[in-house]
């Protein structure tokens, strides 16, 4: 436990919201020193370690070592991260999302990979917070994983004091309606084409759309669609010739809203800005295997059984699943911790995740 706490504090203390190089150096150096695995660092900065490469079906423990920008209280005047701890938790930017999970995965990999009979992989990617830049680069370069446990947050989803197994999560598609009209003086509006009015007609189409919904291993996953920004017009006395509408869409495995319908309005062009894929576990036996190990680790007084659940947020599991990797998500971050000015992670939950990762690898 002392090693887990110390190593987590060391990694969390390394700034990695603008440049992940130093954090990647730390992980790479530790893996080369502490394991006999084949360790690689690609041009993007991703760190991967392999045991039994090419043997049987591969199992990967997956994380990322970039973080979102820190709040003012999480960084010193000279740019260092503030890391604090009490008896129960470690505080600092990236402690929950997701350097604590990366360390638990590193230790689980080290302590169990040599006993595995098939390929076991540890992977920590860059650029997850920027849309999965690192994992996409690795996949484009030929990364091929059979099974993966992505160590993003799944703690206390079904109830307190348990770390659940996520079998599906939503994706996120961000898009913009670029609406064009014809400007004229507002005293003679009939001589122009009001782009804001056209945008309003398109927004009505979005508002009336049904949310996508699907079922994964008996769990319902529902999406959502929302207009989040409207920007148009140039002056109080000018009929606007342009307007932009921002749409946030939470997608589900196999389900997207048909936002192209908005282009039935004259002057409307629909442009997708970002599309983070959803994830659905496609192997019930693997999901049950992870849940069985998780439940064995939870066998102590007061602990409730973890459950299979779904997650509202996109993760790198979506990119992996899109390329054929069977994924689940299992990790220490709790709802309301990631990306906050008081971000923290529980030492006990880190230990729980370490034990689960180690148990999965030992039986592989």
Tab-separated table of C-alpha atoms in Angstrom:
chain	number	residue	atom	x	y	z
A	1	UNK	CA	0.000	0.000	0.000
A	2	UNK	CA	2.867	2.401	0.809
A	3	UNK	CA	4.346	1.812	-2.644
A	4	UNK	CA	0.987	2.441	-4.293
A	5	UNK	CA	0.492	5.704	-2.389
A	6	UNK	CA	4.033	6.959	-2.952
A	7	UNK	CA	4.142	6.098	-6.637
A	8	UNK	CA	0.747	7.731	-7.217
A	9	UNK	CA	1.864	10.920	-5.464
A	10	UNK	CA	5.044	10.973	-7.552
A	11	UNK	CA	3.176	10.623	-10.853
A	12	UNK	CA	0.447	13.083	-9.904
A	13	UNK	CA	3.112	15.677	-9.035
A	14	UNK	CA	4.376	15.740	-12.650
A	15	UNK	CA	2.629	18.444	-14.737
A	16	UNK	CA	1.108	16.923	-17.874
A	17	UNK	CA	-1.706	19.206	-19.041
A	18	UNK	CA	0.394	20.855	-21.758
A	19	UNK	CA	3.208	18.350	-22.296
A	20	UNK	CA	2.981	14.695	-21.274
A	21	UNK	CA	6.660	13.955	-21.950
A	22	UNK	CA	7.912	13.978	-18.367
A	23	UNK	CA	5.021	11.851	-17.105
A	24	UNK	CA	5.644	9.398	-19.938
A	25	UNK	CA	9.364	9.331	-19.062
A	26	UNK	CA	8.461	8.452	-15.471
A	27	UNK	CA	6.192	5.571	-16.504
A	28	UNK	CA	8.611	4.238	-19.121
A	29	UNK	CA	11.596	4.332	-16.756
A	30	UNK	CA	9.672	2.574	-13.992
A	31	UNK	CA	8.507	-0.202	-16.331
A	32	UNK	CA	12.020	-0.773	-17.658
A	33	UNK	CA	13.429	-0.933	-14.109
A	34	UNK	CA	10.654	-2.880	-12.384
A	35	UNK	CA	9.570	-5.390	-15.045
A	36	UNK	CA	11.053	-7.750	-17.607
A	37	UNK	CA	8.460	-6.673	-20.165
A	38	UNK	CA	9.200	-5.385	-23.644
A	39	UNK	CA	8.699	-1.634	-23.227
A	40	UNK	CA	8.165	0.745	-26.141
A	41	UNK	CA	7.551	4.475	-26.510
A	42	UNK	CA	6.093	5.564	-29.846
A	43	UNK	CA	6.461	8.902	-31.594
A	44	UNK	CA	3.198	10.185	-30.091
A	45	UNK	CA	4.468	9.534	-26.561
A	46	UNK	CA	2.359	6.475	-25.753
A	47	UNK	CA	4.006	3.989	-23.376
A	48	UNK	CA	3.369	0.273	-23.880
A	49	UNK	CA	4.774	-2.795	-22.145
A	50	UNK	CA	4.214	-6.402	-23.245
A	51	UNK	CA	4.730	-9.838	-21.729
A	52	UNK	CA	4.376	-12.949	-23.922
A	53	UNK	CA	3.944	-10.839	-27.090
A	54	UNK	CA	1.948	-12.620	-29.771
A	55	UNK	CA	0.924	-15.530	-27.531
A	56	UNK	CA	-2.802	-16.288	-27.362
A	57	UNK	CA	-5.452	-13.611	-26.861
A	58	UNK	CA	-4.045	-10.386	-25.447
A	59	UNK	CA	-5.331	-8.619	-22.331
A	60	UNK	CA	-4.474	-4.950	-21.849
A	61	UNK	CA	-4.654	-2.654	-18.829
A	62	UNK	CA	-5.244	0.772	-20.366
A	63	UNK	CA	-4.893	4.314	-19.046
A	64	UNK	CA	-3.706	7.785	-20.031
A	65	UNK	CA	-1.197	10.152	-18.438
A	66	UNK	CA	-2.409	13.508	-19.745
A	67	UNK	CA	-4.689	15.645	-17.571
A	68	UNK	CA	-6.959	18.657	-18.002
A	69	UNK	CA	-5.535	22.076	-16.994
A	70	UNK	CA	-5.305	22.519	-13.223
A	71	UNK	CA	-7.358	24.963	-11.196
A	72	UNK	CA	-5.502	27.853	-9.548
A	73	UNK	CA	-5.367	26.043	-6.199
A	74	UNK	CA	-3.815	22.950	-7.826
A	75	UNK	CA	-0.682	24.641	-9.158
A	76	UNK	CA	2.088	26.734	-7.601
A	77	UNK	CA	3.405	30.055	-8.903
A	78	UNK	CA	6.348	28.275	-10.522
A	79	UNK	CA	4.137	25.777	-12.353
A	80	UNK	CA	4.430	22.771	-10.043
A	81	UNK	CA	1.375	20.691	-9.170
A	82	UNK	CA	0.115	20.810	-5.589
A	83	UNK	CA	-0.205	17.285	-4.161
A	84	UNK	CA	-1.688	16.744	-0.710
A	85	UNK	CA	-2.818	13.703	1.242
A	86	UNK	CA	-4.707	12.780	4.372
A	87	UNK	CA	-5.305	9.345	5.866
A	88	UNK	CA	-7.871	8.418	3.230
A	89	UNK	CA	-7.259	10.312	-0.009
A	90	UNK	CA	-4.692	11.863	-2.317
A	91	UNK	CA	-5.532	15.318	-3.716
A	92	UNK	CA	-4.192	16.856	-6.908
A	93	UNK	CA	-4.866	17.373	-10.586
A	94	UNK	CA	-4.985	13.966	-12.260
A	95	UNK	CA	-5.260	11.941	-9.063
A	96	UNK	CA	-8.682	10.582	-10.067
A	97	UNK	CA	-8.462	11.107	-13.833
A	98	UNK	CA	-6.417	9.093	-14.037
A	99	UNK	CA	-2.889	8.802	-12.738
A	100	UNK	CA	-3.939	6.837	-9.672
A	101	UNK	CA	-5.457	4.228	-11.961
A	102	UNK	CA	-2.337	4.226	-14.144
A	103	UNK	CA	-0.186	3.436	-11.102
A	104	UNK	CA	-2.555	0.687	-9.918
A	105	UNK	CA	-2.344	-0.793	-13.424
A	106	UNK	CA	1.460	-0.536	-13.473
A	107	UNK	CA	1.742	-2.390	-10.184
A	108	UNK	CA	-0.846	-4.998	-11.142
A	109	UNK	CA	1.014	-5.575	-14.401
A	110	UNK	CA	4.384	-5.906	-12.659
A	111	UNK	CA	3.174	-8.228	-9.932
A	112	UNK	CA	1.204	-10.654	-12.101
A	113	UNK	CA	2.231	-10.491	-15.762
A	114	UNK	CA	5.046	-13.023	-15.449
A	115	UNK	CA	2.544	-15.663	-14.296
A	116	UNK	CA	0.299	-15.155	-17.339
A	117	UNK	CA	0.382	-17.730	-20.135
A	118	UNK	CA	-1.004	-15.392	-22.818
A	119	UNK	CA	-0.039	-11.895	-23.892
A	120	UNK	CA	-0.525	-9.147	-21.316
A	121	UNK	CA	-0.143	-5.465	-22.194
A	122	UNK	CA	0.112	-2.284	-20.168
A	123	UNK	CA	-0.693	0.889	-22.115
A	124	UNK	CA	-0.757	4.540	-21.092
A	125	UNK	CA	-1.791	6.907	-23.855
A	126	UNK	CA	-1.357	10.614	-24.425
A	127	UNK	CA	-4.027	13.057	-25.521
A	128	UNK	CA	-7.100	11.301	-24.127
A	129	UNK	CA	-8.467	14.590	-22.860
A	130	UNK	CA	-8.128	16.009	-26.381
A	131	UNK	CA	-10.285	13.357	-28.027
A	132	UNK	CA	-8.152	10.225	-27.874
A	133	UNK	CA	-5.185	11.467	-29.886
A	134	UNK	CA	-2.762	8.903	-28.476
A	135	UNK	CA	-4.896	5.783	-28.799
A	136	UNK	CA	-5.959	6.765	-32.311
A	137	UNK	CA	-2.338	7.203	-33.318
A	138	UNK	CA	-1.467	3.803	-31.838
A	139	UNK	CA	-4.362	2.123	-33.632
A	140	UNK	CA	-3.376	3.755	-36.911
A	141	UNK	CA	0.142	2.373	-36.363
A	142	UNK	CA	-1.212	-1.171	-36.009
A	143	UNK	CA	-2.019	-1.652	-32.316
A	144	UNK	CA	-4.250	-4.733	-32.089
A	145	UNK	CA	-5.656	-5.800	-28.707
A	146	UNK	CA	-8.117	-8.621	-28.084
A	147	UNK	CA	-9.362	-7.616	-24.620
A	148	UNK	CA	-8.898	-4.472	-22.550
A	149	UNK	CA	-9.762	-3.153	-19.120
A	150	UNK	CA	-9.782	0.626	-19.420
A	151	UNK	CA	-9.065	2.062	-15.979
A	152	UNK	CA	-11.379	5.082	-16.169
A	153	UNK	CA	-13.786	5.781	-13.319
A	154	UNK	CA	-16.407	3.209	-12.363
A	155	UNK	CA	-16.492	3.564	-8.582
A	156	UNK	CA	-19.776	4.084	-6.687
A	157	UNK	CA	-21.947	3.988	-9.803
A	158	UNK	CA	-24.429	1.387	-8.543
A	159	UNK	CA	-24.120	2.499	-4.923
A	160	UNK	CA	-21.581	3.441	-2.258
A	161	UNK	CA	-18.412	1.513	-1.454
A	162	UNK	CA	-18.014	-0.543	-4.598
A	163	UNK	CA	-16.148	-0.325	-7.885
A	164	UNK	CA	-18.444	-1.450	-10.674
A	165	UNK	CA	-17.755	-2.939	-14.103
A	166	UNK	CA	-18.851	-0.706	-16.982
A	167	UNK	CA	-20.054	-2.751	-19.968
A	168	UNK	CA	-21.114	0.198	-22.144
A	169	UNK	CA	-20.696	3.924	-22.331
A	170	UNK	CA	-22.034	6.745	-24.422
A	171	UNK	CA	-20.065	8.602	-27.054
A	172	UNK	CA	-20.112	12.297	-27.843
A	173	UNK	CA	-20.690	13.915	-31.209
A	174	UNK	CA	-20.218	17.678	-31.323
A	175	UNK	CA	-21.563	19.452	-34.394
A	176	UNK	CA	-22.379	22.923	-35.665
A	177	UNK	CA	-25.154	24.255	-37.857
A	178	UNK	CA	-23.724	26.944	-40.131
A	179	UNK	CA	-26.726	28.998	-41.212
A	180	UNK	CA	-26.576	31.539	-44.033
A	181	UNK	CA	-29.015	34.263	-45.029
A	182	UNK	CA	-29.044	37.645	-46.776
A	183	UNK	CA	-28.391	40.855	-44.855
A	184	UNK	CA	-30.448	43.999	-45.278
A	185	UNK	CA	-31.606	46.954	-43.221
A	186	UNK	CA	-33.873	45.861	-40.389
A	187	UNK	CA	-36.463	48.466	-41.402
A	188	UNK	CA	-37.137	46.412	-44.541
A	189	UNK	CA	-36.750	42.804	-43.362
A	190	UNK	CA	-38.621	41.439	-46.374
A	191	UNK	CA	-35.656	42.323	-48.581
A	192	UNK	CA	-33.338	39.893	-46.803
A	193	UNK	CA	-33.265	36.327	-45.513
A	194	UNK	CA	-32.984	36.183	-41.734
A	195	UNK	CA	-30.329	33.604	-40.788
A	196	UNK	CA	-31.497	33.560	-37.160
A	197	UNK	CA	-35.034	32.625	-38.245
A	198	UNK	CA	-33.623	29.808	-40.358
A	199	UNK	CA	-31.535	28.698	-37.388
A	200	UNK	CA	-34.665	28.673	-35.221
A	201	UNK	CA	-36.409	26.418	-37.738
A	202	UNK	CA	-33.430	24.051	-37.643
A	203	UNK	CA	-33.390	24.091	-33.836
A	204	UNK	CA	-37.054	23.050	-33.853
A	205	UNK	CA	-36.040	19.962	-35.837
A	206	UNK	CA	-33.330	19.144	-33.280
A	207	UNK	CA	-35.715	19.668	-30.358
A	208	UNK	CA	-38.253	17.221	-31.802
A	209	UNK	CA	-35.742	14.406	-32.396
A	210	UNK	CA	-35.996	11.191	-30.414
A	211	UNK	CA	-32.993	10.299	-28.302
A	212	UNK	CA	-31.186	7.154	-29.516
A	213	UNK	CA	-31.397	4.118	-27.224
A	214	UNK	CA	-29.969	0.590	-27.247
A	215	UNK	CA	-29.369	-2.382	-24.959
A	216	UNK	CA	-25.981	-3.880	-24.051
A	217	UNK	CA	-25.811	-7.122	-22.042
A	218	UNK	CA	-29.243	-6.398	-20.612
A	219	UNK	CA	-28.522	-2.750	-19.766
A	220	UNK	CA	-30.297	0.148	-21.457
A	221	UNK	CA	-28.088	2.933	-22.790
A	222	UNK	CA	-29.862	6.177	-23.693
A	223	UNK	CA	-28.433	9.117	-25.604
A	224	UNK	CA	-29.285	12.798	-25.584
A	225	UNK	CA	-29.295	15.810	-27.904
A	226	UNK	CA	-29.073	19.449	-26.818
A	227	UNK	CA	-28.482	22.803	-28.453
A	228	UNK	CA	-25.866	24.484	-26.272
A	229	UNK	CA	-24.914	27.712	-28.105
A	230	UNK	CA	-26.460	30.116	-30.617
A	231	UNK	CA	-24.410	32.922	-32.171
A	232	UNK	CA	-25.723	35.230	-34.879
A	233	UNK	CA	-26.279	38.809	-35.934
A	234	UNK	CA	-24.013	41.845	-36.158
A	235	UNK	CA	-26.090	44.895	-35.165
A	236	UNK	CA	-29.535	45.756	-33.814
A	237	UNK	CA	-30.629	47.295	-37.144
A	238	UNK	CA	-29.263	44.667	-39.565
A	239	UNK	CA	-31.042	41.487	-40.621
A	240	UNK	CA	-28.445	38.808	-39.858
A	241	UNK	CA	-26.831	36.945	-42.744
A	242	UNK	CA	-25.205	34.306	-40.554
A	243	UNK	CA	-25.894	32.252	-37.436
A	244	UNK	CA	-24.156	29.289	-35.836
A	245	UNK	CA	-25.797	26.703	-33.611
A	246	UNK	CA	-23.752	24.291	-31.467
A	247	UNK	CA	-25.186	20.835	-30.759
A	248	UNK	CA	-24.031	18.393	-28.077
A	249	UNK	CA	-25.130	14.841	-28.856
A	250	UNK	CA	-24.494	11.855	-26.581
A	251	UNK	CA	-24.501	8.798	-28.798
A	252	UNK	CA	-25.069	5.128	-27.997
A	253	UNK	CA	-23.552	1.994	-29.507
A	254	UNK	CA	-25.040	1.707	-32.978
A	255	UNK	CA	-27.278	4.753	-32.534
A	256	UNK	CA	-26.990	8.312	-33.815
A	257	UNK	CA	-29.639	10.954	-34.339
A	258	UNK	CA	-30.203	11.954	-37.968
A	259	UNK	CA	-29.068	15.549	-37.636
A	260	UNK	CA	-28.720	15.801	-41.410
A	261	UNK	CA	-32.468	16.543	-41.354
A	262	UNK	CA	-31.571	20.096	-40.363
A	263	UNK	CA	-30.215	20.642	-43.877
A	264	UNK	CA	-33.770	20.490	-45.194
A	265	UNK	CA	-33.950	24.163	-44.115
A	266	UNK	CA	-32.632	26.565	-46.762
A	267	UNK	CA	-29.213	27.945	-45.917
A	268	UNK	CA	-28.354	25.345	-43.247
A	269	UNK	CA	-25.136	23.316	-43.391
A	270	UNK	CA	-24.515	20.644	-40.719
A	271	UNK	CA	-20.819	20.080	-39.851
A	272	UNK	CA	-19.501	17.434	-37.420
A	273	UNK	CA	-16.650	18.858	-35.354
A	274	UNK	CA	-15.861	15.864	-33.115
A	275	UNK	CA	-17.146	12.302	-32.864
A	276	UNK	CA	-15.990	10.284	-29.847
A	277	UNK	CA	-17.311	6.746	-30.273
A	278	UNK	CA	-19.425	4.901	-27.687
A	279	UNK	CA	-18.402	1.527	-26.278
A	280	UNK	CA	-20.301	-1.736	-25.910
A	281	UNK	CA	-18.750	-4.889	-24.484
A	282	UNK	CA	-19.361	-7.623	-27.044
A	283	UNK	CA	-18.399	-10.612	-24.866
A	284	UNK	CA	-20.641	-11.447	-21.907
A	285	UNK	CA	-18.194	-14.059	-20.612
A	286	UNK	CA	-15.367	-11.538	-20.395
A	287	UNK	CA	-17.591	-9.026	-18.608
A	288	UNK	CA	-18.601	-11.718	-16.106
A	289	UNK	CA	-14.966	-12.736	-15.632
A	290	UNK	CA	-14.007	-9.175	-14.688
A	291	UNK	CA	-17.034	-8.895	-12.398
A	292	UNK	CA	-16.148	-12.168	-10.655
A	293	UNK	CA	-12.630	-10.951	-9.883
A	294	UNK	CA	-13.963	-7.573	-8.736
A	295	UNK	CA	-16.449	-9.246	-6.403
A	296	UNK	CA	-13.756	-11.462	-4.917
A	297	UNK	CA	-11.666	-8.396	-4.132
A	298	UNK	CA	-14.694	-6.719	-2.485
A	299	UNK	CA	-15.173	-9.569	0.025
A	300	UNK	CA	-14.784	-7.591	3.259
A	301	UNK	CA	-17.236	-6.322	5.911
A	302	UNK	CA	-19.452	-3.508	4.723
A	303	UNK	CA	-18.627	-3.852	1.040
A	304	UNK	CA	-21.579	-4.294	-1.297
A	305	UNK	CA	-21.210	-6.380	-4.428
A	306	UNK	CA	-20.145	-4.426	-7.519
A	307	UNK	CA	-22.486	-4.600	-10.497
A	308	UNK	CA	-22.345	-4.327	-14.247
A	309	UNK	CA	-23.290	-0.739	-15.114
A	310	UNK	CA	-23.168	1.796	-17.934
A	311	UNK	CA	-21.243	5.074	-17.990
A	312	UNK	CA	-22.380	8.431	-19.398
A	313	UNK	CA	-18.927	9.620	-20.500
A	314	UNK	CA	-16.771	8.732	-23.490
A	315	UNK	CA	-13.337	7.124	-22.902
A	316	UNK	CA	-10.539	5.616	-24.974
A	317	UNK	CA	-12.492	2.346	-24.736
A	318	UNK	CA	-14.696	3.691	-27.513
A	319	UNK	CA	-11.778	3.960	-29.955
A	320	UNK	CA	-10.505	0.497	-28.998
A	321	UNK	CA	-13.944	-1.117	-29.309
A	322	UNK	CA	-14.458	0.533	-32.684
A	323	UNK	CA	-11.375	-1.346	-33.916
A	324	UNK	CA	-12.499	-4.706	-32.512
A	325	UNK	CA	-11.136	-4.800	-28.947
A	326	UNK	CA	-13.516	-6.252	-26.363
A	327	UNK	CA	-13.585	-3.672	-23.563
A	328	UNK	CA	-14.879	-2.991	-20.097
A	329	UNK	CA	-14.157	0.004	-17.869
A	330	UNK	CA	-13.066	-0.491	-14.263
A	331	UNK	CA	-11.297	2.176	-12.247
A	332	UNK	CA	-11.079	4.218	-9.035
A	333	UNK	CA	-12.480	7.617	-10.030
A	334	UNK	CA	-15.870	8.422	-8.488
A	335	UNK	CA	-18.630	10.608	-9.944
A	336	UNK	CA	-17.910	14.270	-9.290
A	337	UNK	CA	-14.137	13.901	-8.797
A	338	UNK	CA	-12.546	14.191	-12.245
A	339	UNK	CA	-11.723	17.671	-13.600
A	340	UNK	CA	-12.655	19.432	-10.335
A	341	UNK	CA	-10.621	21.926	-8.305
A	342	UNK	CA	-10.670	19.493	-5.371
A	343	UNK	CA	-9.943	16.338	-7.410
A	344	UNK	CA	-8.918	13.376	-5.281
A	345	UNK	CA	-8.773	9.601	-5.171
A	346	UNK	CA	-9.311	7.130	-2.329
A	347	UNK	CA	-6.285	5.097	-1.237
A	348	UNK	CA	-8.525	2.144	-0.338
A	349	UNK	CA	-10.147	2.190	-3.787
A	350	UNK	CA	-6.739	2.368	-5.470
A	351	UNK	CA	-5.762	-0.742	-3.523
A	352	UNK	CA	-9.019	-2.424	-4.580
A	353	UNK	CA	-8.340	-1.643	-8.240
A	354	UNK	CA	-4.750	-2.849	-7.973
A	355	UNK	CA	-5.948	-6.163	-6.537
A	356	UNK	CA	-8.511	-6.527	-9.326
A	357	UNK	CA	-6.035	-5.743	-12.103
A	358	UNK	CA	-3.527	-8.162	-10.595
A	359	UNK	CA	-6.159	-10.876	-10.242
A	360	UNK	CA	-7.234	-10.527	-13.873
A	361	UNK	CA	-3.677	-10.705	-15.150
A	362	UNK	CA	-2.744	-13.689	-12.921
A	363	UNK	CA	-5.495	-15.782	-14.447
A	364	UNK	CA	-4.836	-14.823	-18.057
